[in-house]
Tab-separated table of C-alpha atoms in Angstrom:
chain	number	residue	atom	x	y	z
K	224	MET	CA	0.034	-0.059	0.037
K	225	PRO	CA	1.443	3.338	-1.007
K	226	ILE	CA	1.785	6.087	1.645
K	227	LEU	CA	0.354	9.434	0.531
K	228	LYS	CA	0.505	12.910	2.198
K	229	THR	CA	-2.031	15.557	1.703
K	230	GLU	CA	-3.398	18.658	3.305
K	231	ALA	CA	-6.828	17.987	4.796
K	232	ILE	CA	-9.630	19.826	6.602
K	233	VAL	CA	-11.496	17.486	8.980
K	234	LEU	CA	-15.227	17.670	8.437
K	235	ARG	CA	-16.732	14.973	10.582
K	236	VAL	CA	-15.496	12.494	13.169
K	237	ILE	CA	-17.154	9.469	14.742
K	238	ASP	CA	-15.935	7.111	17.339
K	239	TYR	CA	-15.214	3.738	15.808
K	240	SER	CA	-14.131	1.722	18.807
K	241	GLU	CA	-12.674	2.310	22.178
K	242	THR	CA	-9.409	3.632	20.673
K	243	SER	CA	-10.164	4.390	16.942
K	244	LEU	CA	-11.902	7.032	14.998
K	245	VAL	CA	-13.354	7.451	11.577
K	246	ALA	CA	-12.887	10.786	9.925
K	247	TRP	CA	-14.205	12.496	6.812
K	248	SER	CA	-12.029	15.289	5.586
K	249	LEU	CA	-11.814	17.469	2.481
K	250	THR	CA	-8.588	17.535	0.397
K	251	ARG	CA	-7.446	19.290	-2.668
K	252	GLU	CA	-6.130	16.268	-4.465
K	253	HIS	CA	-8.474	13.571	-3.345
K	254	GLY	CA	-11.683	15.371	-2.757
K	255	ARG	CA	-13.571	13.970	0.247
K	256	LEU	CA	-11.299	11.361	1.974
K	257	HIS	CA	-12.530	8.826	4.487
K	258	VAL	CA	-9.980	7.443	6.903
K	259	ILE	CA	-9.806	5.189	9.899
K	260	ALA	CA	-7.377	6.373	12.588
K	261	LYS	CA	-6.491	3.476	14.755
K	262	GLY	CA	-5.467	4.395	18.162
K	263	ALA	CA	-6.456	8.114	17.678
K	264	ARG	CA	-8.422	8.215	20.919
K	265	ARG	CA	-5.500	7.052	23.010
K	266	PRO	CA	-3.815	10.003	24.866
K	267	ARG	CA	-0.442	9.421	23.145
K	268	SER	CA	-1.147	8.708	19.523
K	269	PRO	CA	0.414	10.024	16.415
K	270	PHE	CA	-2.712	12.067	15.725
K	271	GLU	CA	-1.910	14.323	18.640
K	272	GLY	CA	-5.604	14.598	19.657
K	273	ALA	CA	-5.959	16.882	16.491
K	274	LEU	CA	-8.178	14.724	14.508
K	275	GLU	CA	-11.365	16.884	15.237
K	276	PRO	CA	-13.880	18.717	13.209
K	277	LEU	CA	-12.631	21.905	11.463
K	278	VAL	CA	-8.962	21.305	12.034
K	279	ARG	CA	-6.642	21.891	8.977
K	280	GLY	CA	-3.629	19.636	8.922
K	281	GLU	CA	-1.319	17.493	7.022
K	282	LEU	CA	-2.691	13.893	6.772
K	283	VAL	CA	-0.498	10.919	6.048
K	284	PHE	CA	-2.397	7.833	4.947
K	285	TYR	CA	-2.077	4.417	3.352
K	286	ARG	CA	-3.850	4.237	-0.012
K	287	LYS	CA	-5.880	1.214	-0.586
K	288	LYS	CA	-5.391	-0.319	-4.031
K	289	LYS	CA	-8.984	-0.705	-4.840
K	290	ALA	CA	-12.490	-0.603	-3.272
K	291	SER	CA	-13.441	3.175	-3.372
K	292	ASP	CA	-15.904	2.538	-0.559
K	293	ALA	CA	-13.247	1.298	1.863
K	294	LEU	CA	-11.709	3.462	4.457
K	295	GLU	CA	-8.115	4.601	3.883
K	296	ILE	CA	-5.872	4.006	6.915
K	297	ALA	CA	-4.521	7.205	8.521
K	298	LYS	CA	-1.048	7.179	9.762
K	299	GLU	CA	-0.477	10.590	11.158
K	300	PHE	CA	-2.274	13.973	11.300
K	301	ASP	CA	-0.153	16.929	11.946
K	302	PRO	CA	-2.280	20.041	12.687
K	303	ILE	CA	-1.495	23.246	10.690
K	304	ASP	CA	-4.326	25.335	11.949
K	305	ARG	CA	-6.713	24.197	14.773
K	306	HIS	CA	-8.893	27.253	14.322
K	307	SER	CA	-9.094	27.502	18.135
K	308	GLY	CA	-10.927	30.809	17.818
K	309	LEU	CA	-13.928	28.893	16.402
K	310	ARG	CA	-14.314	27.349	19.821
K	311	SER	CA	-14.712	30.592	21.612
K	312	ASP	CA	-18.394	31.069	21.019
K	313	LEU	CA	-21.423	29.238	19.697
K	314	ALA	CA	-21.990	31.512	16.603
K	315	ARG	CA	-18.494	30.589	15.295
K	316	VAL	CA	-18.940	26.942	16.179
K	317	HIS	CA	-22.258	26.739	14.371
K	318	ARG	CA	-21.096	28.644	11.280
K	319	GLY	CA	-17.949	26.408	11.052
K	320	LEU	CA	-20.057	23.247	11.307
K	321	TYR	CA	-22.467	24.561	8.718
K	322	LEU	CA	-19.586	24.934	6.236
K	323	ALA	CA	-18.349	21.408	7.193
K	324	GLU	CA	-21.815	19.960	6.586
K	325	LEU	CA	-22.164	21.681	3.261
K	326	ALA	CA	-18.646	20.616	2.086
K	327	LEU	CA	-19.611	16.930	3.114
K	328	GLU	CA	-22.739	17.207	0.994
K	329	LEU	CA	-21.162	18.866	-2.032
K	330	SER	CA	-17.860	16.945	-2.269
K	331	GLU	CA	-17.184	13.545	-3.818
K	332	ARG	CA	-14.570	10.901	-3.131
K	333	GLU	CA	-11.751	10.894	-5.487
K	334	ASP	CA	-12.819	14.098	-7.150
K	335	PRO	CA	-10.104	16.730	-6.734
K	336	ALA	CA	-11.524	19.799	-5.015
K	337	PRO	CA	-8.981	22.524	-4.915
K	338	GLU	CA	-11.499	25.458	-5.105
K	339	ALA	CA	-13.725	23.967	-2.424
K	340	PHE	CA	-10.789	23.351	-0.223
K	341	ASP	CA	-9.530	26.914	-0.559
K	342	ALA	CA	-12.961	28.329	0.033
K	343	LEU	CA	-13.437	26.208	3.123
K	344	ALA	CA	-10.011	26.903	4.455
K	345	ARG	CA	-10.560	30.691	3.857
K	346	GLY	CA	-13.939	30.607	5.472
K	347	LEU	CA	-12.757	28.732	8.612
K	348	HIS	CA	-9.852	31.055	8.974
K	349	ASP	CA	-12.123	34.204	8.757
K	350	LEU	CA	-14.675	32.554	11.166
K	351	ALA	CA	-11.944	31.725	13.696
K	352	SER	CA	-10.176	35.046	13.601
K	353	GLY	CA	-12.582	37.634	12.297
K	354	PRO	CA	-14.635	40.149	14.244
K	355	THR	CA	-18.100	39.008	15.434
K	356	SER	CA	-19.787	41.589	13.155
K	357	ALA	CA	-18.148	39.963	10.136
K	358	LEU	CA	-19.033	36.302	10.871
K	359	ASP	CA	-22.143	36.187	8.641
K	360	ALA	CA	-20.328	37.753	5.562
K	361	ALA	CA	-17.528	35.302	6.048
K	362	LEU	CA	-20.048	32.469	6.164
K	363	VAL	CA	-21.965	33.503	3.025
K	364	ALA	CA	-18.629	34.101	1.164
K	365	ALA	CA	-17.331	30.586	1.949
K	366	GLU	CA	-20.735	29.130	1.223
K	367	LEU	CA	-20.825	30.715	-2.289
K	368	GLY	CA	-17.250	29.466	-2.818
K	369	LEU	CA	-18.255	25.880	-1.936
K	370	LEU	CA	-21.325	26.112	-4.164
K	371	ALA	CA	-19.294	27.633	-7.008
K	372	ALA	CA	-16.731	24.774	-6.744
K	373	ALA	CA	-19.673	22.357	-7.144
K	374	GLY	CA	-20.932	24.237	-10.195
K	375	LEU	CA	-23.882	25.709	-8.365
K	376	SER	CA	-23.188	29.455	-8.346
K	377	PRO	CA	-26.479	31.480	-8.193
K	378	LEU	CA	-26.769	33.383	-11.592
K	379	LEU	CA	-26.990	37.099	-10.813
K	380	GLU	CA	-26.683	38.555	-14.262
K	381	GLY	CA	-29.523	38.118	-16.726
K	382	CYS	CA	-32.378	35.635	-16.575
K	383	ALA	CA	-31.655	32.083	-15.403
K	384	ARG	CA	-34.475	30.725	-17.696
K	385	CYS	CA	-33.888	32.413	-20.909
K	386	THR	CA	-31.423	34.590	-22.873
K	387	ALA	CA	-32.719	37.796	-21.500
K	388	GLY	CA	-29.878	40.045	-20.586
K	389	ALA	CA	-29.444	42.083	-17.474
K	390	ALA	CA	-31.360	44.996	-19.166
K	391	ASN	CA	-34.499	42.776	-19.240
K	392	VAL	CA	-34.223	41.561	-15.567
K	393	SER	CA	-35.747	43.787	-12.984
K	394	GLY	CA	-33.373	42.253	-10.489
K	395	VAL	CA	-35.861	41.777	-7.804
K	396	VAL	CA	-37.070	38.122	-8.299
K	397	PHE	CA	-34.875	35.099	-7.421
K	398	SER	CA	-35.749	31.445	-8.030
K	399	ALA	CA	-33.905	28.681	-6.179
K	400	ALA	CA	-35.326	26.195	-8.730
K	401	ALA	CA	-34.075	28.187	-11.691
K	402	GLY	CA	-30.760	28.823	-9.981
K	403	GLY	CA	-30.740	32.728	-10.158
K	404	LEU	CA	-32.582	35.841	-11.165
K	405	LEU	CA	-35.603	35.685	-13.503
K	406	CYS	CA	-36.790	38.069	-16.063
K	407	ASP	CA	-40.272	39.410	-15.558
K	408	ARG	CA	-41.838	36.853	-17.998
K	409	HIS	CA	-40.350	33.859	-16.284
K	410	ALA	CA	-40.872	35.185	-12.663
K	411	GLN	CA	-44.642	34.949	-13.249
K	412	GLY	CA	-44.708	31.271	-13.938
K	413	ASP	CA	-42.305	30.028	-11.200
K	414	PRO	CA	-43.799	29.264	-7.801
K	415	ALA	CA	-40.354	29.188	-6.167
K	416	ALA	CA	-39.694	32.752	-7.253
K	417	ARG	CA	-39.316	35.200	-4.399
K	418	PRO	CA	-38.723	38.841	-4.331
K	419	VAL	CA	-35.204	40.025	-3.187
K	420	SER	CA	-34.282	43.551	-2.079
K	421	ALA	CA	-31.762	45.461	-4.172
K	422	GLY	CA	-29.480	45.584	-1.005
K	423	THR	CA	-29.557	41.827	-0.688
K	424	LEU	CA	-28.741	41.322	-4.327
K	425	LYS	CA	-25.885	43.856	-4.237
K	426	SER	CA	-24.441	42.101	-1.165
K	427	LEU	CA	-24.792	38.713	-2.668
K	428	ALA	CA	-23.060	39.862	-6.026
K	429	ALA	CA	-20.211	41.376	-3.991
K	430	LEU	CA	-19.642	38.377	-1.835
K	431	GLN	CA	-19.822	36.135	-4.815
K	432	GLN	CA	-16.984	38.216	-6.426
K	433	GLY	CA	-14.884	38.134	-3.297
K	434	THR	CA	-15.520	41.679	-2.133
K	435	ALA	CA	-15.803	42.041	1.628
K	436	VAL	CA	-19.041	43.638	2.693
K	437	ALA	CA	-20.735	44.514	5.985
K	438	LEU	CA	-24.170	42.866	6.184
K	439	ARG	CA	-27.057	44.697	7.908
K	440	ASP	CA	-29.510	42.624	9.959
K	441	GLY	CA	-32.214	42.776	7.319
K	442	VAL	CA	-29.932	41.849	4.466
K	443	GLN	CA	-28.291	39.162	6.454
K	444	ARG	CA	-31.719	37.597	7.115
K	445	ASP	CA	-32.829	37.872	3.470
K	446	LEU	CA	-29.478	36.362	2.287
K	447	ARG	CA	-29.850	33.485	4.707
K	448	ALA	CA	-33.365	32.677	3.591
K	449	LEU	CA	-32.340	32.942	-0.018
K	450	LEU	CA	-29.236	30.673	0.371
K	451	ASP	CA	-31.251	28.122	2.569
K	452	ALA	CA	-33.837	27.821	-0.236
K	453	PHE	CA	-31.114	27.441	-2.818
K	454	VAL	CA	-29.087	24.829	-0.887
K	455	ARG	CA	-32.337	22.952	0.027
K	456	HIS	CA	-33.426	22.904	-3.568
K	457	HIS	CA	-30.105	21.637	-4.879
K	458	LEU	CA	-29.507	18.963	-2.054
K	459	GLY	CA	-33.062	17.972	-1.794
K	460	LYS	CA	-32.912	18.525	1.998
K	461	SER	CA	-32.079	21.239	4.681
K	462	LEU	CA	-28.799	21.004	6.326
K	463	ARG	CA	-28.906	20.139	9.976
K	464	LEU	CA	-26.996	23.225	11.067
K	465	SER	CA	-29.061	25.728	9.042
K	466	ARG	CA	-31.351	25.955	12.061
K	467	TYR	CA	-28.512	27.216	14.136
K	468	LEU	CA	-27.442	30.073	11.896
K	469	GLY	CA	-29.882	32.757	13.162
K	470	ALA	CA	-29.308	34.916	16.173
K	471	GLN	CA	-28.602	32.882	19.262
K	472	ARG	CA	-31.862	32.220	21.043
K	473	PRO	CA	-31.935	34.266	24.197
K	474	VAL	CA	-31.948	32.132	27.174
K	475	ARG	CA	-35.032	32.783	29.301
K	476	HIS	CA	-33.944	34.142	32.568
K	477	ARG	CA	-35.771	33.279	35.653
K	478	PRO	CA	-34.121	34.437	38.864
K	479	ARG	CA	-32.847	31.989	41.314
K	480	ARG	CA	-34.985	31.384	44.483
K	481	SER	CA	-33.044	33.645	46.618
K	482	PRO	CA	-29.887	35.934	46.334
K	483	ARG	CA	-26.656	33.911	46.247
K	484	GLY	CA	-25.014	33.412	49.606
K	485	ALA	CA	-28.355	34.040	51.426
K	486	HIS	CA	-28.281	30.699	52.877
K	487	ALA	CA	-26.990	30.115	56.396
F	176	MET	CA	-24.814	-24.154	13.032
F	177	TYR	CA	-24.383	-24.208	16.907
F	178	GLY	CA	-28.046	-24.202	17.841
F	179	GLU	CA	-30.528	-21.506	18.472
F	180	ALA	CA	-29.480	-20.689	22.024
F	181	VAL	CA	-25.758	-20.263	21.132
F	182	GLU	CA	-26.533	-18.205	17.996
F	183	ARG	CA	-28.868	-16.037	20.020
F	184	LEU	CA	-26.150	-15.260	22.678
F	185	ILE	CA	-23.707	-14.505	19.807
F	186	ARG	CA	-26.187	-12.097	18.361
F	187	GLU	CA	-26.720	-10.402	21.704
F	188	PHE	CA	-22.996	-9.897	22.373
F	189	LYS	CA	-22.544	-8.607	18.891
F	190	ARG	CA	-24.994	-5.713	19.873
F	191	LEU	CA	-22.513	-4.530	22.466
F	192	PRO	CA	-20.088	-1.636	21.622
F	193	GLY	CA	-16.820	-2.679	20.125
F	194	ILE	CA	-17.781	-6.373	19.870
F	195	GLY	CA	-17.647	-7.966	16.425
F	196	GLN	CA	-18.434	-11.525	15.202
F	197	ARG	CA	-15.274	-13.161	16.349
F	198	THR	CA	-15.226	-11.638	19.785
F	199	ALA	CA	-18.845	-12.490	20.221
F	200	GLU	CA	-18.144	-16.038	19.344
F	201	ARG	CA	-15.225	-16.272	21.718
F	202	LEU	CA	-17.350	-14.844	24.622
F	203	THR	CA	-20.188	-17.193	23.855
F	204	PHE	CA	-17.956	-20.270	23.816
F	205	HIS	CA	-16.252	-19.124	26.936
F	206	ILE	CA	-19.657	-19.164	28.563
F	207	VAL	CA	-20.695	-22.436	26.901
F	208	GLN	CA	-17.579	-24.258	28.072
F	209	GLY	CA	-17.446	-22.601	31.556
F	210	SER	CA	-19.291	-23.897	34.594
F	211	GLU	CA	-23.093	-23.469	34.872
F	212	ARG	CA	-22.570	-21.411	38.105
F	213	GLU	CA	-20.377	-18.763	36.341
F	214	GLY	CA	-22.709	-18.348	33.445
F	215	LEU	CA	-25.743	-18.008	35.547
F	216	ALA	CA	-23.998	-15.445	37.747
F	217	LEU	CA	-23.329	-13.346	34.735
F	218	ALA	CA	-27.001	-13.565	33.643
F	219	ASP	CA	-28.087	-12.698	37.211
F	220	ALA	CA	-25.654	-9.700	37.340
F	221	ILE	CA	-27.085	-8.305	33.988
F	222	ARG	CA	-30.767	-8.890	35.301
F	223	ALA	CA	-29.905	-7.183	38.588
F	224	VAL	CA	-28.443	-4.141	36.873
F	225	LYS	CA	-31.329	-3.818	34.536
F	226	GLU	CA	-33.766	-4.158	37.429
F	227	LYS	CA	-32.099	-1.844	39.888
F	228	ALA	CA	-29.793	0.615	38.323
F	229	ARG	CA	-31.506	3.891	37.523
F	230	PRO	CA	-30.533	7.446	36.785
F	231	CYS	CA	-30.393	9.555	39.933
F	232	ALA	CA	-33.259	12.193	39.854
F	233	GLU	CA	-30.864	15.007	40.847
F	234	CYS	CA	-27.560	14.287	39.037
F	235	PHE	CA	-28.539	11.621	36.390
F	236	THR	CA	-25.615	9.348	37.385
F	237	VAL	CA	-26.412	5.707	37.385
F	238	SER	CA	-27.271	4.417	40.925
F	239	GLU	CA	-29.397	1.914	42.711
F	240	ARG	CA	-30.802	4.746	44.857
F	241	SER	CA	-32.404	8.093	43.996
F	242	PRO	CA	-30.931	10.397	45.120
F	243	CYS	CA	-27.721	8.654	44.632
F	244	GLU	CA	-25.055	8.001	47.292
F	245	ILE	CA	-23.156	11.215	46.400
F	246	CYS	CA	-26.230	13.446	46.088
F	247	SER	CA	-27.486	12.213	49.557
F	248	ASP	CA	-24.095	12.329	51.355
F	249	PRO	CA	-24.165	15.395	53.724
F	250	ARG	CA	-20.242	15.418	53.751
F	251	ARG	CA	-20.259	16.453	49.986
F	252	ASP	CA	-19.740	20.199	49.531
F	253	PRO	CA	-23.135	21.558	48.167
F	254	ARG	CA	-21.458	24.763	47.009
F	255	VAL	CA	-19.651	23.102	43.992
F	256	LEU	CA	-21.186	21.206	41.060
F	257	CYS	CA	-19.090	19.377	38.602
F	258	VAL	CA	-20.627	18.859	35.234
F	259	VAL	CA	-19.497	15.708	33.226
F	260	GLU	CA	-20.651	14.069	30.071
F	261	ARG	CA	-21.121	10.432	31.387
F	262	PRO	CA	-21.472	8.393	34.518
F	263	THR	CA	-18.051	6.935	33.892
F	264	ASP	CA	-16.586	10.477	34.216
F	265	VAL	CA	-18.018	10.572	37.746
F	266	LEU	CA	-16.096	7.404	38.462
F	267	ALA	CA	-12.869	8.975	37.027
F	268	MET	CA	-13.274	12.161	39.114
F	269	GLU	CA	-13.863	10.209	42.266
F	270	LYS	CA	-10.816	8.018	41.673
F	271	SER	CA	-8.717	11.266	41.582
F	272	GLY	CA	-9.673	11.762	45.280
F	273	GLY	CA	-9.366	15.496	44.917
F	274	TYR	CA	-13.018	16.523	44.424
F	275	LYS	CA	-15.507	16.698	47.384
F	276	GLY	CA	-18.462	18.484	45.702
F	277	ARG	CA	-21.304	17.092	43.860
F	278	TYR	CA	-22.001	16.130	40.179
F	279	HIS	CA	-24.304	16.679	37.257
F	280	VAL	CA	-24.179	14.017	34.394
F	281	LEU	CA	-25.203	15.423	30.944
F	282	LEU	CA	-25.631	11.905	29.419
F	283	GLY	CA	-23.639	12.864	26.325
F	284	ALA	CA	-22.118	15.791	24.472
F	285	VAL	CA	-23.626	17.979	21.829
F	286	ASN	CA	-22.811	16.825	18.414
F	287	LEU	CA	-24.957	18.683	15.877
F	288	LEU	CA	-23.626	16.957	12.760
F	289	GLU	CA	-24.647	13.604	14.294
F	290	GLY	CA	-28.045	14.991	15.406
F	291	VAL	CA	-27.290	15.209	19.144
F	292	GLU	CA	-28.705	18.518	20.159
F	293	PRO	CA	-28.589	20.499	23.418
F	294	HIS	CA	-32.143	19.453	24.395
F	295	ASP	CA	-31.194	15.731	24.110
F	296	LEU	CA	-28.936	16.289	27.147
F	297	THR	CA	-29.756	17.178	30.687
F	298	ILE	CA	-28.776	20.901	30.255
F	299	ASP	CA	-32.341	22.165	31.099
F	300	ALA	CA	-32.485	20.087	34.193
F	301	LEU	CA	-28.990	21.429	35.228
F	302	ALA	CA	-30.122	25.048	34.811
F	303	GLU	CA	-33.222	24.324	36.883
F	304	ARG	CA	-31.145	22.678	39.638
F	305	VAL	CA	-28.852	25.608	39.693
F	306	ARG	CA	-31.818	27.961	39.734
F	307	GLN	CA	-33.583	26.103	42.598
F	308	ASP	CA	-30.475	25.340	44.828
F	309	ASP	CA	-29.126	28.628	46.063
F	310	ARG	CA	-26.257	26.794	47.798
F	311	ILE	CA	-24.435	26.243	44.485
F	312	GLU	CA	-21.782	28.812	44.021
F	313	GLU	CA	-19.589	27.273	41.429
F	314	VAL	CA	-20.256	25.062	38.388
F	315	ILE	CA	-17.160	23.280	37.058
F	316	LEU	CA	-17.520	22.469	33.217
F	317	ALA	CA	-15.713	19.222	33.176
F	318	THR	CA	-16.769	18.215	29.588
F	319	ASN	CA	-13.973	16.353	27.557
F	320	PRO	CA	-11.252	18.513	25.948
F	321	THR	CA	-12.579	17.700	22.468
F	322	PHE	CA	-14.412	19.659	19.854
F	323	ASP	CA	-17.689	18.242	21.102
F	324	GLY	CA	-16.872	18.762	24.725
F	325	ASP	CA	-15.956	22.398	24.028
F	326	ALA	CA	-19.160	22.886	21.989
F	327	THR	CA	-21.115	21.400	24.923
F	328	ALA	CA	-19.361	23.746	27.382
F	329	LEU	CA	-20.415	26.779	25.189
F	330	HIS	CA	-24.052	25.519	25.367
F	331	LEU	CA	-23.767	25.168	29.181
F	332	ARG	CA	-22.274	28.654	29.496
F	333	ALA	CA	-25.322	30.041	27.396
F	334	ALA	CA	-27.752	28.301	29.655
F	335	LEU	CA	-26.040	29.203	33.007
F	336	GLU	CA	-24.702	32.650	32.365
F	337	PRO	CA	-28.008	34.323	33.051
F	338	LEU	CA	-28.279	32.686	36.493
F	339	GLY	CA	-25.096	34.468	37.682
F	340	VAL	CA	-23.407	31.463	39.012
F	341	ARG	CA	-19.592	31.241	38.824
F	342	MET	CA	-18.359	28.884	36.000
F	343	THR	CA	-15.005	27.298	35.726
F	344	ARG	CA	-13.596	24.970	33.099
F	345	LEU	CA	-11.032	22.159	33.884
F	346	ALA	CA	-7.397	23.190	33.111
F	347	ARG	CA	-5.753	21.546	30.092
F	348	GLY	CA	-2.259	21.135	29.033
F	349	LEU	CA	0.901	19.168	30.138
F	350	PRO	CA	0.246	15.968	32.076
F	351	ALA	CA	1.932	15.609	35.514
F	352	GLY	CA	5.099	13.753	35.191
F	353	GLY	CA	5.425	14.388	31.429
F	354	SER	CA	8.246	16.333	29.695
F	355	LEU	CA	8.180	19.232	27.229
F	356	GLU	CA	10.374	17.340	24.785
F	357	PHE	CA	7.653	14.659	24.141
F	358	ALA	CA	4.591	16.787	24.433
F	359	SER	CA	2.589	17.282	21.314
F	360	LYS	CA	2.206	20.637	19.706
F	361	ALA	CA	-1.480	20.775	20.631
F	362	ILE	CA	-0.712	20.053	24.249
F	363	LEU	CA	2.001	22.559	24.401
F	364	ALA	CA	-0.120	25.212	22.683
F	365	GLU	CA	-3.014	24.646	25.227
F	366	ALA	CA	-0.564	24.632	28.184
F	367	LEU	CA	0.765	28.002	26.976
F	368	GLU	CA	-2.624	29.405	26.521
F	369	GLY	CA	-3.692	28.310	29.985
F	370	ARG	CA	-0.506	29.377	31.928
F	371	ARG	CA	-0.901	30.792	35.321
F	372	ASP	CA	0.777	33.446	37.419
F	373	TYR	CA	3.742	32.112	39.367
F	374	GLN	CA	4.602	34.728	41.859
F	375	GLU	CA	5.331	33.840	45.371
F	376	ARG	CA	2.319	34.190	47.598
F	377	ARG	CA	3.217	36.497	50.421
F	378	ARG	CA	1.532	35.577	53.587
F	379	PRO	CA	0.701	38.308	56.073
F	380	SER	CA	3.234	38.259	58.924
């Protein structure tokens, strides 16, 4: 069995036995890679406790000769960036996991994914180290990058159903089913068409082109709804983490029975 | 091939975590070839556990009493509550001999990708316990130092923060008796991040 080395971002990990893990990761050269890491749950293992979701590192593994559904055998995993900042608050954790879930769904085994890898790496870096106010823009930028790498970029210039150019598109109707904006004629016959504000469209276009923008609350909510519908249409299901991307639900505060320290 | 009773026992062993066909067969034939007394003692022990072991109504650890021995022990410090993921973590903490407070067992860790959500754990019961018991001054978040453990700790923080109770997290870093030379990058990075002041404490004369 040849030994290969590749940079990988861990997407999902499950316990396999008392001491072993199975990990799904995204790589540039091999697309989605499934490995078993024997002994990874032991305190002193060559995986250094780093084989965890959202960690980027260098993975050394034995390549199986055949059987594409078999697990490759991981030998070492040397972390390059643990994205520790992601673990500092729930908003970052949930956005990071959302990207991991999306990458799991959009990637294929043995299908090189350099663009998806770079979009995910950049997104996780921004989520881990960026200011709280920029988290949603970082998420949407990375999400659009992953979608584009899978050939699913929303069409924002001209009608997605016909050859009508930008001049014939009012720019206010988006259809997840059509994959982008619709001209006035096609917007009328599409039940999935939804109005989009000019601000949302402008932000979406800017983020799609890699331009940093600040998202106001209303725009952020519209963008989220639009992308949720888009992802749901193309995957045929909602992502588990999509429910966790809104504002953190405020915890209902009921006071304790008596002031602290009041007991004898 | 071996008869229904033997096949059934192999199937039952195979349902246990970490046990495959060969181990299940080995365990089964150990019982088949062993004495009747040993085999029935095992069956009795399993029956007794299923009949008597229950989650403690206060801390959710496994016990034959509710409240459990620790929750009902007046010598345990009621001011400190240690939150762990599983009943086996309570055992590990007790073995350390260094903790005299009480526990709360979450019965798992949040793992959203696998569908384990905060409401699947005993986080709401913990918040209610802290709200009701005004003796609790400190909650130690002793979830595992893993991604899931850290995410669970964040959910606990969100649930407990409004209650104004002091929250602490177990320290992480170099193991006692270890050496820097053989420590992994991750452990060293965490030890550096969690370093503490080392000035000599001056006692009032």
